[in-house]
Structure formats: structure tokens, C-alpha cells
Coordinates of C-alpha atoms in Angstrom, one line a residue:
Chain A
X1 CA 11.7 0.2 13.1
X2 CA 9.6 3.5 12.3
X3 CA 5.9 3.3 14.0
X4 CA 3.4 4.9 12.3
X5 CA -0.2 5.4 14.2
X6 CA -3.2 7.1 12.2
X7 CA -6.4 8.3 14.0
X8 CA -9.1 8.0 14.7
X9 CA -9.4 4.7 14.1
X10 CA -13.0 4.6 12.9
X11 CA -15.3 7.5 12.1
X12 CA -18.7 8.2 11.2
X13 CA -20.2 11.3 9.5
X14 CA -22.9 12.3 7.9
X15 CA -23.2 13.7 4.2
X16 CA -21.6 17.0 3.4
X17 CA -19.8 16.8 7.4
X18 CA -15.5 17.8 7.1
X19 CA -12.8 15.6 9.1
X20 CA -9.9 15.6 10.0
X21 CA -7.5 12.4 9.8
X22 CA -4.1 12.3 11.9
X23 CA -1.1 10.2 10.8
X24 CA 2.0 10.1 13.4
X25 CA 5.3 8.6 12.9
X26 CA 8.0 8.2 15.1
X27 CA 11.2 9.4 12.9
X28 CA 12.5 11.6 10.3
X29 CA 10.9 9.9 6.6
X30 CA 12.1 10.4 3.3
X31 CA 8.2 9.8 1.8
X32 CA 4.7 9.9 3.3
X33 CA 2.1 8.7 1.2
X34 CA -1.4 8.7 2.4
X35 CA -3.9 6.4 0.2
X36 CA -7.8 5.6 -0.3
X37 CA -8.9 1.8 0.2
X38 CA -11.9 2.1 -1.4
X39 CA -15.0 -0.6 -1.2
X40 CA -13.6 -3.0 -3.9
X41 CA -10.2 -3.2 -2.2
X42 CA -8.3 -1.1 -4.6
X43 CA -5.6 1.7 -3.2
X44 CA -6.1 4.6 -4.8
X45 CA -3.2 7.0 -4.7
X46 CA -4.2 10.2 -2.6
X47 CA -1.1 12.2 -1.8
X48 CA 2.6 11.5 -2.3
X49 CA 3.6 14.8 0.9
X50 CA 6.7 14.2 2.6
X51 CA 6.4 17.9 3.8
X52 CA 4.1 20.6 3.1
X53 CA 0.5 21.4 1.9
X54 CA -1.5 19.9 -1.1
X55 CA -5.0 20.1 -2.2
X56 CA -6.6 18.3 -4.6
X57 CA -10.6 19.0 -4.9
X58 CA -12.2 18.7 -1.6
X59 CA -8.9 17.1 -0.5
X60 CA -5.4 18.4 0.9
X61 CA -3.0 17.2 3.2
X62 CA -0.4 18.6 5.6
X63 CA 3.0 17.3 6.8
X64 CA 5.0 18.8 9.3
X65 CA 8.2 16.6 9.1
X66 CA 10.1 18.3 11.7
X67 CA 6.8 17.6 13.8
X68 CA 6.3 14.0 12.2
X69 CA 2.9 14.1 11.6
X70 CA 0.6 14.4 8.8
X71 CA -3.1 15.5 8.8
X72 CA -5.4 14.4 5.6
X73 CA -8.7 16.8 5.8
X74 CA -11.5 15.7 3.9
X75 CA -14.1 18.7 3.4
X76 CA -17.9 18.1 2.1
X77 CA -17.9 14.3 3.0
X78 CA -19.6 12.3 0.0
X79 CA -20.8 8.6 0.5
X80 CA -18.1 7.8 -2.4
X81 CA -15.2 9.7 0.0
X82 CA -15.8 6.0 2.4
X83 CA -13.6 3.5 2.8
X84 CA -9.9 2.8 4.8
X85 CA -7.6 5.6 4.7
X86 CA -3.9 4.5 5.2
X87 CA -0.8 6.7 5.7
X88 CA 2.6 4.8 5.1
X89 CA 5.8 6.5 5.4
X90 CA 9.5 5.6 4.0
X91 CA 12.9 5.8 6.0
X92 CA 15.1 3.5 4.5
X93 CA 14.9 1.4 1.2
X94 CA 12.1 2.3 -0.4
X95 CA 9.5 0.2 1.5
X96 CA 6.6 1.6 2.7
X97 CA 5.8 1.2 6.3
X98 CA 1.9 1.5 6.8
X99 CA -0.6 2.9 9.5
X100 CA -3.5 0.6 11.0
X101 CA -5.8 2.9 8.9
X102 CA -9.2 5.3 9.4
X103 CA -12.4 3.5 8.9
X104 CA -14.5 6.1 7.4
X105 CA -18.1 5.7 6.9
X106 CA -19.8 8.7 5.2
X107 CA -23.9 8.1 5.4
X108 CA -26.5 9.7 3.5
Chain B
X1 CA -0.4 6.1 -19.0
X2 CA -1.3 2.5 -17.8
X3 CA -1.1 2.2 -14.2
X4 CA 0.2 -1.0 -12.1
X5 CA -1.8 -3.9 -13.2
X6 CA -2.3 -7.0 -11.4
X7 CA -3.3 -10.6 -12.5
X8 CA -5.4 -12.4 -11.5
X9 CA -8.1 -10.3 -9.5
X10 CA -9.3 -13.3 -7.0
X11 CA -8.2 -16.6 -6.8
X12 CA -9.4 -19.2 -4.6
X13 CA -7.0 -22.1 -4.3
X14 CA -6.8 -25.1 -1.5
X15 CA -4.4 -25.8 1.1
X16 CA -1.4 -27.0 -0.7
X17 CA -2.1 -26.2 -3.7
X18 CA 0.0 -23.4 -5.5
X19 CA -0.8 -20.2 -6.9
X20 CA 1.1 -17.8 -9.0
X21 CA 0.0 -13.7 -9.1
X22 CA 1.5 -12.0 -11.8
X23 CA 2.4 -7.8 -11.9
X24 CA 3.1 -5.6 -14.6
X25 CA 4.9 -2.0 -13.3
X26 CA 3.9 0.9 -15.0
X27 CA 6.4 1.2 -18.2
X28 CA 9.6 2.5 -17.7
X29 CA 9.6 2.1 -13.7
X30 CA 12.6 0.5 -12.3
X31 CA 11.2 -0.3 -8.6
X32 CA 8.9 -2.8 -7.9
X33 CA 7.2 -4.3 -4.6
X34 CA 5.1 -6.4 -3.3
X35 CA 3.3 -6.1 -0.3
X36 CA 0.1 -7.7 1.6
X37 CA -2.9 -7.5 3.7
X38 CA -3.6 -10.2 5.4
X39 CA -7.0 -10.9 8.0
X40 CA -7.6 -7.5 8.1
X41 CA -4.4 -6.3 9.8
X42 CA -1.8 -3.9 8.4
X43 CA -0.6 -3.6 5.3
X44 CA 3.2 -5.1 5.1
X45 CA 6.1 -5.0 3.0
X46 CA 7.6 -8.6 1.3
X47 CA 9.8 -7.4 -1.4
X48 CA 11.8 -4.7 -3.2
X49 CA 13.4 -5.2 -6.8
X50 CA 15.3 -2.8 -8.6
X51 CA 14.8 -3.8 -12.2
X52 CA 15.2 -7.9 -12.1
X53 CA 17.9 -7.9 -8.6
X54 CA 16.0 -8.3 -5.2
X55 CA 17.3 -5.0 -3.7
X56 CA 15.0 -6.1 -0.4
X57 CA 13.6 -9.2 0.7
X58 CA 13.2 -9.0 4.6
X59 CA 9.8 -8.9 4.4
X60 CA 9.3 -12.3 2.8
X61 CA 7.4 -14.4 5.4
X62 CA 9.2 -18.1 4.6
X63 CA 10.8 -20.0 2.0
X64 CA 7.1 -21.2 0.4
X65 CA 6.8 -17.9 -1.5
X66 CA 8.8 -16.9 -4.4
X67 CA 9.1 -14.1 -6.2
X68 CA 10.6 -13.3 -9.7
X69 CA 11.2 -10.3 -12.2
X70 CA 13.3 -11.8 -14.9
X71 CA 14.5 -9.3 -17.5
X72 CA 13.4 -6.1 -14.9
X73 CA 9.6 -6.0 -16.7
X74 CA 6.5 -7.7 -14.7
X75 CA 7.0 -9.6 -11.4
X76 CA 5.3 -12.8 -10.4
X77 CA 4.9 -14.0 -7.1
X78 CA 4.7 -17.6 -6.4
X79 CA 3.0 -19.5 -3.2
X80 CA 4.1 -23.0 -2.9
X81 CA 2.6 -24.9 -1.1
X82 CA -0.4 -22.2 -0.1
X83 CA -1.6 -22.3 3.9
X84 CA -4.7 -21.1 5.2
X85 CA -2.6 -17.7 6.8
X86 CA -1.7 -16.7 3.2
X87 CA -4.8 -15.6 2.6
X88 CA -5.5 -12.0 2.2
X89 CA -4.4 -9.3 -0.7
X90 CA -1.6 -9.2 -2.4
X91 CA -0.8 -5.8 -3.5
X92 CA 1.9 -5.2 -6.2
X93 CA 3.3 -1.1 -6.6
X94 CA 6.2 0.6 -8.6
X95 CA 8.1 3.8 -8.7
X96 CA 10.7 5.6 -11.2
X97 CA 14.1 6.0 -9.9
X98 CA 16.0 2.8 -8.7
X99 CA 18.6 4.7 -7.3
X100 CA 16.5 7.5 -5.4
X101 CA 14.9 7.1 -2.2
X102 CA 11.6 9.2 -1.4
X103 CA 9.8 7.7 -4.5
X104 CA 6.2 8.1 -4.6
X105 CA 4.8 4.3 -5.5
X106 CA 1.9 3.3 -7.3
X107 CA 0.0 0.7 -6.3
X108 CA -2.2 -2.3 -8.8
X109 CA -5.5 -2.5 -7.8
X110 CA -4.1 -6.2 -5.5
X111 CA -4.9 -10.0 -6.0
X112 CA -7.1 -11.3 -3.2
X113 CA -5.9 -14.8 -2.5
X114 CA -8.3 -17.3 -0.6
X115 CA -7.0 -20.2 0.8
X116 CA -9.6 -22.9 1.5

């Protein structure tokens, strides 16, 4: 089946710092998704990017599909912005095949 | 617009015991799924419907959980009996189009299941 790897795995910044978070996968994907895992445990829907550029706030992601990866870049880091970021991508069927996830911790 | 919205929030339940988690799709979606986290590893598919038919079900780990979506509205998810490795959180999602592919999904905020 597809891989998907996401890094780093864990990352620490300081208030106000950008980053940079990497998703790979390892075939062509009808849907790449990246998400928010925030504190309480709740996936909070970030960007639905099978291919191109979004921004949303201090937000956007990139996906080159002929490439297959995806880059989520988080600018003016808030303590709110930690948590586990996931990508998951779609082949076949619908189902969502997940990444291990970024640890982010955003200190004050 | 209500989103995905899961029932109940935590349950704690012994070893053999059973537990039923319930999910409401957002209105008018006719995919829903089921997927879980469970000790901190990766999130993983169970299970695909498309309205109340089980388009996908090779994610299902064995024959103790059930899952249901009579008349193609909310889903419920049955353990039976529940082991110690089932513990984790149980995330329920939708998305519009059963006959697409590429659907963006919506997720419920998940059940977390504890089995003592």
C-alpha cells in the first residue's frame, strides 16, 4: 500500500518562530488532507490540497503531486498553533492513509 | 452547518464488557468512516459505508467489533467483548459524494475508549 512519512517528527519553537512541515508519499493520490490534533484530541480540519497552494491565515500548504510531497508552513508560531500535525493521503476507496505525524510544541 | 458529532466523548469500560460509540455524519453526506488511534501509533482506517452498505471493511481488526448504519444516517460502532488493545480513539469522519473519489472528509471530534 501507499507510505506516507511526515517530518520532522518532533519540533520545538519558540513564540512568533515559522516552520516548515514535510509530508511524503510514495504514489500518485487522489486526496491529501493535512489536519491539526490539537490538545483535547480533536482533528481539526486544516487543508483538503491534493495539488497546489492554499493559505488560510498564518497557514498554507503546498502539494506537488507529480513530486509527491506536501509541505504545511506555519508562519508566526502561537502556543495555540501546538499539538500533532498529521497528513493522510487517498489512492483508492476513499480511506485515508495517515502519516506518523509532527509533534509541535510552540513555547512562550 | 453541524459538523461530525460523536457520542459518547470517553468511556471507560472493563475487559469484557461491551461498548457501543455512536456517529452522526454531517447532514446530507453519503460517506462515512471510522477510523482509530490506538497507544499512540498511527491513525488507521476500519471502515467505509456508502449510505447504510459497507463499501470497505478491510480495516476492521476481528470479528469482536461491529459496525452499523441502518437507514444511511448515524453509524454506531460496537466492541464486543472489549480487550485491553482496543483502547485508544475512535475517530468517526464523512464526506459528500458516494460515488466520487478525492472527497475531502470531516472528522467528529473521536470517542476515547479505555479499557481497564
Amino acid at each position: 500500500g501507499i507510505q506516507v512519512e511526515q517530518s520532522p517528527p518532533d519540533l520545538i519553537l519558540q513564540e512568533g518562530a515559522n516552520s516548515t512541515l514535510r509530508c511524503n508519499f510514495s504514489d500518485s493520490v487522489n486526496n491529501l488532507q493535512w489536519f491539526h490534533q490539537n490538545p483535547w484530541g480533536q482533528l481539526i480540519n486544516l487543508f483538503y490540497i491534493p495539488s497546489g497552494t492554499k493559505q488560510n491565515g498564518r497557514l498554507s500548504a503546498t502539494t506537488v503531486a507529480t513530486e509527491r510531497y506536501s509541505l504545511l508552513y506555519i508562519s508566526s508560531s502561537q502556543t495555540t498553533d501546538s499539538g500533532v500535525y498529521f497528513c493522510a493521503v487517498e489512492r483508492y476507496g476513499n480511506k485515508l492513509v495517515f502519516g506518523a505525524g509532527t509533534i509541535l510544541r510552540v513555547k512562550s | 452547518e453541524a459538523g461530525v458529532t460523536q457520542f459518547p466523548s470517553h468511556s471507560v469500560i472493563e475487559k469484557g464488557q461491551t461498548v457501543t460509540l455512536r456517529c452522526d455524519p454531517i447532514s446530507g453526506h453519503d460517506n462515512l468512516y471510522w477510523y482509530r488511534r490506538v497507544m499512540g501509533k498511527e491513525i488507521k482506517f476500519l471502515l467505509h459505508f456508502v449510505k447504510e452498505s459497507k463499501q470497505d471493511e478491510s480495516g476492521m481488526p476481528n470479528n469482536r467489533f461491529l459496525a452499523e448504519r441502518t437507514g444511511g444516517t448515524y453509524s454506531t460502532l460496537k466492541v464486543q467483548p472489549a480487550e485491553l488493545e482496543d483502547s485508544g480513539v475512535y475517530f468517526c469522519a464523512s464526506s459528500q459524494d458516494g460515488r466520487a473519489v478525492g472527497n475531502e472528509q470531516f472528522f467528529g471530534p473521536g470517542t476515547r475508549l479505555t479499557v481497564l
